[in-house]
Amino acid sequence: MNILVTGGAGFIGSNFIRYMLERYPDDRMVNLDKLTYAGNLENLKDVAAHPRYQFVHGDICDAAMVQASLKRNEIDIVVHFAAESHVDRSIMGASECVRTNVLGTSVLLEAAKESKLTKFIHVSTDEVYGSLGSEGRFSESTPLHPNSPYAASKASADLLVLAYHHTFGLPVVVTRCSNNYGPYQFPEKFIPLMIVNALNDKPLPVYGDGSNVRDWIHVLDHCAAIDTVLHTGRIGSVYNIGGNSERKNLDVAKRILQSLAKPESLLAFVKDRPGHDRRYAMDSSKIEDELRWRPRMSFEEGLVETISWYQQHADWWQRIVNGEYKDYYKAMYEGR
Ligand code: NAD
Ligand code: TDX
């Protein structure tokens, strides 16, 4: 099979490409990525010369380029990861987020309509459902109630994808996953930001009182879920993917400090994120019962492994934090 991965130079996409190359000797992986601040070809250095891997530098909003890539590479399946993926950046300014996540998805869908795809997998998020109180979990039938510009752009894209199935019979599947962590995650996101700051003896900025809850899943468990959906997911369906690992942010930050033998005095409670969603929790029983997928990695084990990956790959994240990320960090956290 020829598989087009959009956003393959980012965190989850790069893990997915490596995962698929290792498992499927007959599949070709084409990575279409714009290389925004979050896209990094270093994430795929080890497979750059792989005979079944190809990189295409391009923007998913460029219709002619997207059409040509699908045709030239005789693509059978699209796995669509490309997005502006950070909630805080979408709050600072939403236009790039809307452009890539909504317009970019619609460009891909138009191109897909004209090609002979067998599946179009749209990688979405639990954030489209909004925020939970202390009880309950999101199921696939929970009404969409996105709260941040990022979440609203992802929900818009989900609806477009499902409309293309209904109207044109496009063979789509939508996956909605909870918070990922693991190797190659850009250090603007909570877990790598906390690890990198702790390693640098810098304050760990915890929003509000730190009692917001996220359901964490290791990125390779997410990759395995997408692999399962790619092979056996029902066309026209939505699948929730969760890690069954709800944790309070403050507990996660404390655990990171503990693992690195750093003092809790590094914790810094800062001004809350505007509109900060309280709690996410996923009911993944549909994918578990129908497709027999389950998360394998326990959060505690995965976190220790991830911390040690960041310790061993200081050159990778130092190049990021010493580059343009410095300006972002200043704008987001200075005086907060
Ligand atoms: P990321 O920010 O690490 O990577 C995004 C990638 O998309 C980058 O390589 C970037 O260069 C590329 N990209 C951005 N705009 C593009 C454009 N216009 N054209 C082509 N490429 C473009 O993101 P991630 O954390 O790997 O997330 C991947 C996907 O998974 C996103 O769709 C996100 O919404 C979804 N998701 C993420 C999480 C999570 O916890 N990280 C959870 C659920 C769902
Ligand atoms: O400095 C911080 N301090 C802090 O307390 C940062 C960056 C975050 N937080 C909190 C906010 C959230 O409650 O930690 C939690 C996790 O924050 P993020 O890593 O920004 O993730 P979140 O907003 O939950 O969104 C993530 O999960 C769903 C991904 O970034 C999305 O791409 C995905 O769709």
Short mmCIF file of C-alpha atoms and ligand atoms in Angstrom, two decimals:
data_model
loop_
_atom_site.label_atom_id
_atom_site.label_comp_id
_atom_site.label_asym_id
_atom_site.label_seq_id
_atom_site.Cartn_x
_atom_site.Cartn_y
_atom_site.Cartn_z
CA MET A 1 0.00 0.00 0.00
CA ASN A 2 1.07 3.59 -0.59
CA ILE A 3 0.27 5.70 2.46
CA LEU A 4 0.38 9.50 2.52
CA VAL A 5 1.02 10.88 6.00
CA THR A 6 0.41 14.62 6.37
CA GLY A 7 2.35 16.31 9.17
CA GLY A 8 4.77 13.39 9.38
CA ALA A 9 7.63 15.58 10.60
CA GLY A 10 5.77 16.42 13.81
CA PHE A 11 5.54 14.51 17.07
CA ILE A 12 2.88 11.85 16.42
CA GLY A 13 3.38 11.69 12.63
CA SER A 14 7.10 10.91 12.92
CA ASN A 15 6.45 8.19 15.51
CA PHE A 16 3.73 6.78 13.22
CA ILE A 17 5.97 6.67 10.12
CA ARG A 18 8.72 4.82 12.02
CA TYR A 19 6.15 2.46 13.56
CA MET A 20 4.67 1.57 10.13
CA LEU A 21 8.04 1.16 8.35
CA GLU A 22 9.11 -1.33 11.03
CA ARG A 23 5.92 -3.39 10.78
CA TYR A 24 4.81 -3.47 7.15
CA PRO A 25 7.51 -4.50 4.64
CA ASP A 26 5.22 -3.91 1.65
CA ASP A 27 3.96 -0.42 2.49
CA ARG A 28 5.46 2.86 1.25
CA MET A 29 5.22 5.95 3.46
CA VAL A 30 5.08 9.41 1.85
CA ASN A 31 5.43 12.26 4.33
CA LEU A 32 3.87 15.56 3.24
CA ASP A 33 4.88 18.32 5.64
CA LYS A 34 5.25 22.10 5.53
CA LEU A 35 7.97 22.09 8.21
CA THR A 36 6.44 24.75 10.41
CA TYR A 37 8.11 25.52 13.76
CA ALA A 38 6.76 22.12 14.93
CA GLY A 39 7.97 20.11 11.94
CA ASN A 40 11.48 18.73 12.33
CA LEU A 41 13.17 16.34 9.91
CA GLU A 42 15.57 15.39 12.70
CA ASN A 43 12.66 13.38 14.10
CA LEU A 44 13.05 11.03 11.13
CA LYS A 45 16.83 11.13 10.64
CA ASP A 46 17.10 7.36 11.14
CA VAL A 47 14.68 6.58 8.28
CA ALA A 48 15.50 9.48 5.92
CA ALA A 49 17.26 7.16 3.45
CA HIS A 50 14.86 4.25 3.89
CA PRO A 51 13.89 2.84 0.45
CA ARG A 52 10.17 2.87 1.34
CA TYR A 53 10.10 6.40 2.76
CA GLN A 54 9.79 9.67 0.89
CA PHE A 55 9.56 13.25 2.08
CA VAL A 56 7.55 15.89 0.20
CA HIS A 57 7.95 19.48 1.39
CA GLY A 58 4.60 21.21 0.98
CA ASP A 59 1.58 22.94 2.47
CA ILE A 60 -1.73 21.03 2.66
CA CYS A 61 -3.47 24.29 1.64
CA ASP A 62 -1.74 24.07 -1.78
CA ALA A 63 -4.37 22.23 -3.85
CA ALA A 64 -2.24 21.63 -6.95
CA MET A 65 0.64 20.20 -4.93
CA VAL A 66 -1.68 17.97 -2.85
CA GLN A 67 -3.40 16.63 -6.00
CA ALA A 68 -0.06 15.95 -7.68
CA SER A 69 1.31 14.16 -4.60
CA LEU A 70 -1.69 11.85 -4.40
CA LYS A 71 -1.49 11.05 -8.11
CA ARG A 72 2.26 10.75 -8.56
CA ASN A 73 2.64 8.46 -5.55
CA GLU A 74 -0.46 6.37 -6.38
CA ILE A 75 -1.71 6.89 -2.84
CA ASP A 76 -4.17 4.32 -1.43
CA ILE A 77 -4.56 5.69 2.10
CA VAL A 78 -4.22 9.15 3.68
CA VAL A 79 -3.47 9.53 7.39
CA HIS A 80 -4.03 13.20 8.13
CA PHE A 81 -2.02 14.51 11.10
CA ALA A 82 -0.97 17.95 9.78
CA ALA A 83 -2.29 20.67 12.06
CA GLU A 84 -1.45 23.63 14.21
CA SER A 85 -1.67 21.56 17.39
CA HIS A 86 -1.07 23.86 20.36
CA VAL A 87 -4.01 25.33 22.29
CA ASP A 88 -1.97 28.24 23.74
CA ARG A 89 -0.74 29.31 20.30
CA SER A 90 -4.32 29.22 19.00
CA ILE A 91 -5.26 31.58 21.84
CA MET A 92 -2.38 33.95 20.97
CA GLY A 93 -3.65 34.05 17.37
CA ALA A 94 -6.04 31.70 15.62
CA SER A 95 -5.51 32.44 11.94
CA GLU A 96 -2.80 29.84 11.17
CA CYS A 97 -4.78 27.30 13.15
CA VAL A 98 -7.94 27.92 11.14
CA ARG A 99 -6.01 28.04 7.86
CA THR A 100 -4.25 24.71 8.29
CA ASN A 101 -6.78 22.79 10.36
CA VAL A 102 -9.94 23.83 8.51
CA LEU A 103 -8.92 25.08 5.07
CA GLY A 104 -6.05 22.58 4.78
CA THR A 105 -8.37 19.70 5.62
CA SER A 106 -10.90 20.88 3.03
CA VAL A 107 -8.18 21.06 0.36
CA LEU A 108 -7.14 17.49 1.19
CA LEU A 109 -10.75 16.30 1.05
CA GLU A 110 -11.29 17.87 -2.39
CA ALA A 111 -8.14 16.18 -3.69
CA ALA A 112 -9.14 12.89 -2.06
CA LYS A 113 -12.53 13.05 -3.81
CA GLU A 114 -10.77 13.00 -7.17
CA SER A 115 -8.49 10.07 -6.30
CA LYS A 116 -9.00 6.34 -5.68
CA LEU A 117 -8.36 6.21 -1.96
CA THR A 118 -9.49 3.19 0.04
CA LYS A 119 -9.33 5.13 3.34
CA PHE A 120 -8.92 8.68 4.61
CA ILE A 121 -8.08 8.71 8.32
CA HIS A 122 -8.59 12.06 10.00
CA VAL A 123 -6.61 12.28 13.25
CA SER A 124 -8.62 14.35 15.70
CA THR A 125 -8.79 15.00 19.41
CA ASP A 126 -10.85 14.62 22.59
CA GLU A 127 -10.90 18.42 22.85
CA VAL A 128 -13.73 18.60 20.29
CA TYR A 129 -16.09 17.39 23.06
CA GLY A 130 -15.30 20.28 25.41
CA SER A 131 -14.77 19.94 29.14
CA LEU A 132 -16.03 17.47 31.78
CA GLY A 133 -16.86 17.95 35.46
CA SER A 134 -15.60 15.44 37.99
CA GLU A 135 -17.79 12.62 36.60
CA GLY A 136 -18.34 10.92 33.26
CA ARG A 137 -16.37 10.27 30.08
CA PHE A 138 -16.65 11.33 26.42
CA SER A 139 -18.20 8.77 24.07
CA GLU A 140 -18.44 9.05 20.29
CA SER A 141 -22.02 10.30 20.66
CA THR A 142 -21.14 13.12 23.10
CA PRO A 143 -22.17 16.39 21.39
CA LEU A 144 -19.29 18.49 20.08
CA HIS A 145 -18.62 21.50 22.30
CA PRO A 146 -15.15 22.82 21.46
CA ASN A 147 -13.91 25.61 23.73
CA SER A 148 -10.57 26.87 22.39
CA PRO A 149 -9.87 28.16 18.87
CA TYR A 150 -7.73 25.04 18.35
CA ALA A 151 -10.53 22.71 19.46
CA ALA A 152 -13.08 24.60 17.33
CA SER A 153 -10.84 24.27 14.27
CA LYS A 154 -10.44 20.53 14.85
CA ALA A 155 -14.22 20.08 15.35
CA SER A 156 -14.83 22.01 12.11
CA ALA A 157 -12.44 19.71 10.29
CA ASP A 158 -14.14 16.61 11.77
CA LEU A 159 -17.51 17.82 10.48
CA LEU A 160 -16.13 18.50 7.01
CA VAL A 161 -14.57 15.02 6.88
CA LEU A 162 -17.85 13.35 7.90
CA ALA A 163 -19.80 15.50 5.42
CA TYR A 164 -17.53 14.28 2.59
CA HIS A 165 -18.42 10.72 3.54
CA HIS A 166 -22.14 11.47 3.62
CA THR A 167 -22.23 13.55 0.44
CA PHE A 168 -19.56 11.99 -1.77
CA GLY A 169 -19.05 8.54 -0.24
CA LEU A 170 -15.42 9.36 0.62
CA PRO A 171 -14.09 6.40 2.68
CA VAL A 172 -13.30 8.34 5.85
CA VAL A 173 -12.66 7.35 9.46
CA VAL A 174 -12.25 9.92 12.25
CA THR A 175 -10.14 9.10 15.31
CA ARG A 176 -10.30 11.24 18.46
CA CYS A 177 -7.43 10.70 20.85
CA SER A 178 -6.59 11.99 24.31
CA ASN A 179 -3.33 13.73 25.35
CA ASN A 180 -0.24 12.05 23.90
CA TYR A 181 3.24 12.00 25.42
CA GLY A 182 6.50 10.31 24.44
CA PRO A 183 9.67 10.87 22.39
CA TYR A 184 9.96 13.80 19.92
CA GLN A 185 7.15 15.88 21.47
CA PHE A 186 7.78 19.59 20.96
CA PRO A 187 8.63 21.18 24.35
CA GLU A 188 5.76 23.68 24.23
CA LYS A 189 3.44 20.86 25.39
CA PHE A 190 2.98 20.16 29.11
CA ILE A 191 5.02 17.00 29.74
CA PRO A 192 8.12 17.83 27.66
CA LEU A 193 8.02 21.45 28.86
CA MET A 194 8.06 20.28 32.48
CA ILE A 195 10.87 17.78 31.81
CA VAL A 196 13.05 20.28 29.94
CA ASN A 197 12.55 23.01 32.55
CA ALA A 198 13.30 20.59 35.39
CA LEU A 199 16.48 19.46 33.63
CA ASN A 200 17.46 23.14 33.28
CA ASP A 201 16.52 23.93 36.93
CA LYS A 202 13.96 26.44 35.64
CA PRO A 203 10.49 26.99 37.18
CA LEU A 204 7.73 24.61 36.05
CA PRO A 205 4.76 26.86 35.09
CA VAL A 206 1.58 25.14 36.32
CA TYR A 207 -1.60 26.87 35.09
CA GLY A 208 -4.14 27.81 37.78
CA ASP A 209 -4.12 25.47 40.77
CA GLY A 210 -2.88 22.47 38.75
CA SER A 211 -6.03 20.43 39.34
CA ASN A 212 -7.05 20.20 35.67
CA VAL A 213 -7.15 16.60 34.54
CA ARG A 214 -5.92 15.05 31.29
CA ASP A 215 -6.16 11.42 30.11
CA TRP A 216 -2.60 10.54 29.04
CA ILE A 217 -1.71 8.01 26.35
CA HIS A 218 1.74 6.98 25.14
CA VAL A 219 2.27 8.02 21.51
CA LEU A 220 3.05 4.43 20.44
CA ASP A 221 -0.30 3.26 21.82
CA HIS A 222 -1.92 5.99 19.69
CA CYS A 223 0.10 4.79 16.66
CA ALA A 224 -1.09 1.21 17.28
CA ALA A 225 -4.69 2.43 17.45
CA ILE A 226 -4.36 4.24 14.10
CA ASP A 227 -2.73 1.14 12.60
CA THR A 228 -5.74 -0.88 13.80
CA VAL A 229 -8.20 1.64 12.37
CA LEU A 230 -6.26 1.72 9.11
CA HIS A 231 -6.61 -2.04 8.69
CA THR A 232 -9.99 -2.81 10.27
CA GLY A 233 -11.79 0.46 11.10
CA ARG A 234 -15.30 0.80 9.70
CA ILE A 235 -15.69 3.43 6.97
CA GLY A 236 -17.80 6.39 8.09
CA SER A 237 -17.07 5.73 11.79
CA VAL A 238 -15.65 7.80 14.61
CA TYR A 239 -13.37 6.07 17.16
CA ASN A 240 -12.36 7.48 20.54
CA ILE A 241 -8.84 6.54 21.67
CA GLY A 242 -7.93 7.03 25.32
CA GLY A 243 -5.18 5.97 27.68
CA ASN A 244 -7.30 5.18 30.76
CA SER A 245 -4.79 7.31 32.65
CA GLU A 246 -6.44 10.38 34.11
CA ARG A 247 -3.99 12.49 36.09
CA LYS A 248 -4.05 15.98 37.61
CA ASN A 249 -1.45 18.30 36.04
CA LEU A 250 0.07 19.05 39.42
CA ASP A 251 0.58 15.33 40.16
CA VAL A 252 2.29 14.86 36.80
CA ALA A 253 4.60 17.83 37.41
CA LYS A 254 5.47 16.52 40.89
CA ARG A 255 6.21 13.06 39.54
CA ILE A 256 8.58 14.51 36.95
CA LEU A 257 10.45 16.45 39.65
CA GLN A 258 10.60 13.33 41.81
CA SER A 259 11.98 11.19 38.97
CA LEU A 260 14.72 13.74 38.31
CA ALA A 261 15.45 14.27 42.03
CA LYS A 262 14.58 17.97 41.71
CA PRO A 263 12.93 20.02 44.49
CA GLU A 264 9.21 20.89 44.53
CA SER A 265 10.27 24.51 45.02
CA LEU A 266 10.63 24.57 41.21
CA LEU A 267 6.82 24.45 40.89
CA ALA A 268 5.45 27.87 39.87
CA PHE A 269 1.69 28.46 39.84
CA VAL A 270 1.01 30.93 37.03
CA LYS A 271 -2.02 32.70 35.58
CA ASP A 272 -4.49 30.21 34.16
CA ARG A 273 -5.04 29.57 30.44
CA PRO A 274 -8.14 31.52 29.32
CA GLY A 275 -11.11 29.15 28.99
CA HIS A 276 -8.98 26.28 30.35
CA ASP A 277 -10.87 22.96 29.98
CA ARG A 278 -11.20 21.30 33.39
CA ARG A 279 -11.13 17.62 32.65
CA TYR A 280 -10.90 15.23 29.70
CA ALA A 281 -11.64 11.51 29.96
CA MET A 282 -12.27 9.08 27.13
CA ASP A 283 -14.60 6.14 26.85
CA SER A 284 -12.73 3.97 24.32
CA SER A 285 -15.03 0.95 24.58
CA LYS A 286 -16.01 1.17 20.89
CA ILE A 287 -12.48 0.66 19.53
CA GLU A 288 -11.73 -1.83 22.34
CA ASP A 289 -14.79 -4.02 21.69
CA GLU A 290 -15.08 -3.64 17.93
CA LEU A 291 -11.44 -3.62 16.85
CA ARG A 292 -9.74 -5.24 19.88
CA TRP A 293 -7.29 -2.40 20.49
CA ARG A 294 -6.16 -1.51 24.00
CA PRO A 295 -3.48 0.82 25.37
CA ARG A 296 -0.51 -1.22 26.59
CA MET A 297 1.83 1.24 28.27
CA SER A 298 1.11 2.24 31.88
CA PHE A 299 1.45 5.97 32.46
CA GLU A 300 4.06 5.61 35.20
CA GLU A 301 6.25 3.34 33.07
CA GLY A 302 5.79 5.52 29.97
CA LEU A 303 6.62 8.70 31.85
CA VAL A 304 9.89 7.28 33.23
CA GLU A 305 10.83 6.08 29.73
CA THR A 306 9.97 9.51 28.27
CA ILE A 307 11.99 11.38 30.91
CA SER A 308 14.99 9.22 30.13
CA TRP A 309 14.52 9.82 26.36
CA TYR A 310 14.72 13.60 26.97
CA GLN A 311 17.79 13.09 29.16
CA GLN A 312 19.47 11.12 26.38
CA HIS A 313 18.43 13.50 23.59
CA ALA A 314 19.44 16.84 25.08
CA ASP A 315 20.95 17.90 21.74
CA TRP A 316 17.52 17.45 20.08
CA TRP A 317 15.59 19.70 22.49
CA GLN A 318 18.43 22.15 23.13
CA ARG A 319 18.48 23.04 19.43
CA ILE A 320 14.75 23.80 19.76
CA VAL A 321 14.82 25.77 23.02
CA ASN A 322 17.81 27.83 21.86
CA GLY A 323 16.13 28.75 18.55
CA GLU A 324 12.96 30.75 17.80
CA TYR A 325 11.22 28.91 20.66
CA LYS A 326 12.95 31.44 22.95
CA ASP A 327 10.68 34.24 21.65
CA TYR A 328 7.57 32.09 22.04
CA TYR A 329 8.53 31.19 25.62
CA LYS A 330 9.09 34.83 26.49
CA ALA A 331 5.75 35.91 25.02
CA MET A 332 3.83 33.07 26.71
CA TYR A 333 5.42 32.97 30.17
CA GLU A 334 7.33 36.18 31.01
CA GLY A 335 5.57 38.06 33.80
CA ARG A 336 2.72 35.54 33.83
P1 NAD B 1 2.82 18.64 15.94
O1 NAD B 1 2.54 20.09 16.14
O2 NAD B 1 3.95 18.01 16.66
O3 NAD B 1 3.04 18.36 14.38
C1 NAD B 1 2.26 18.94 13.38
C2 NAD B 1 2.97 18.73 12.04
O4 NAD B 1 2.13 19.27 11.00
C3 NAD B 1 4.31 19.44 11.93
O5 NAD B 1 5.28 18.58 11.38
C4 NAD B 1 4.03 20.61 10.98
O6 NAD B 1 5.15 21.01 10.23
C5 NAD B 1 2.93 20.03 10.11
N1 NAD B 1 2.09 21.07 9.49
C6 NAD B 1 1.50 22.13 10.12
N2 NAD B 1 0.84 22.88 9.23
C7 NAD B 1 0.98 22.28 8.02
C8 NAD B 1 0.51 22.55 6.70
N3 NAD B 1 -0.24 23.64 6.45
N4 NAD B 1 0.84 21.71 5.70
C9 NAD B 1 1.61 20.63 5.93
N5 NAD B 1 2.10 20.31 7.14
C10 NAD B 1 1.78 21.12 8.18
O7 NAD B 1 1.44 17.90 16.26
P2 NAD B 1 1.17 16.48 16.95
O8 NAD B 1 1.13 16.65 18.40
O9 NAD B 1 2.05 15.47 16.33
O10 NAD B 1 -0.34 16.24 16.46
C11 NAD B 1 -0.61 15.61 15.23
C12 NAD B 1 -2.12 15.52 15.03
O11 NAD B 1 -2.70 14.78 16.09
C13 NAD B 1 -2.83 16.87 15.01
O12 NAD B 1 -3.83 16.82 14.03
C14 NAD B 1 -3.45 16.98 16.40
O13 NAD B 1 -4.62 17.75 16.37
C15 NAD B 1 -3.75 15.53 16.69
N6 NAD B 1 -3.77 15.17 18.12
C16 NAD B 1 -2.71 15.47 18.92
C17 NAD B 1 -2.73 15.09 20.27
C18 NAD B 1 -1.57 15.38 21.18
O14 NAD B 1 -1.69 15.15 22.39
N7 NAD B 1 -0.44 15.87 20.69
C19 NAD B 1 -3.84 14.41 20.79
C20 NAD B 1 -4.92 14.14 19.93
C21 NAD B 1 -4.86 14.50 18.61
O1 TDX B 2 2.98 25.42 30.66
C1 TDX B 2 1.94 24.74 30.78
N1 TDX B 2 1.37 24.63 32.02
C2 TDX B 2 0.22 23.92 32.24
O2 TDX B 2 -0.25 23.84 33.38
C3 TDX B 2 1.31 24.08 29.66
C4 TDX B 2 1.89 24.17 28.28
C5 TDX B 2 0.15 23.38 29.91
N2 TDX B 2 -0.39 23.31 31.15
C6 TDX B 2 -1.63 22.52 31.37
C7 TDX B 2 -2.77 22.86 30.43
C8 TDX B 2 -3.49 21.54 30.28
O3 TDX B 2 -4.41 21.38 31.36
O4 TDX B 2 -1.32 21.16 31.11
C9 TDX B 2 -2.39 20.49 30.42
C10 TDX B 2 -1.89 19.96 29.10
O5 TDX B 2 -1.59 21.08 28.28
P1 TDX B 2 -1.09 20.93 26.76
O6 TDX B 2 0.12 20.06 26.73
O7 TDX B 2 -1.01 22.29 26.16
O8 TDX B 2 -2.26 20.04 26.13
P2 TDX B 2 -3.83 20.28 25.95
O9 TDX B 2 -4.19 21.71 25.99
O10 TDX B 2 -4.52 19.35 26.91
O11 TDX B 2 -4.00 19.76 24.43
C11 TDX B 2 -3.33 18.55 24.00
O12 TDX B 2 -4.19 17.47 23.97
C12 TDX B 2 -5.10 17.38 22.91
C13 TDX B 2 -2.61 18.71 22.67
O13 TDX B 2 -1.74 19.80 22.69
C14 TDX B 2 -3.57 18.80 21.54
O14 TDX B 2 -2.89 18.83 20.28
C15 TDX B 2 -4.45 17.60 21.57
O15 TDX B 2 -5.43 17.70 20.59
#
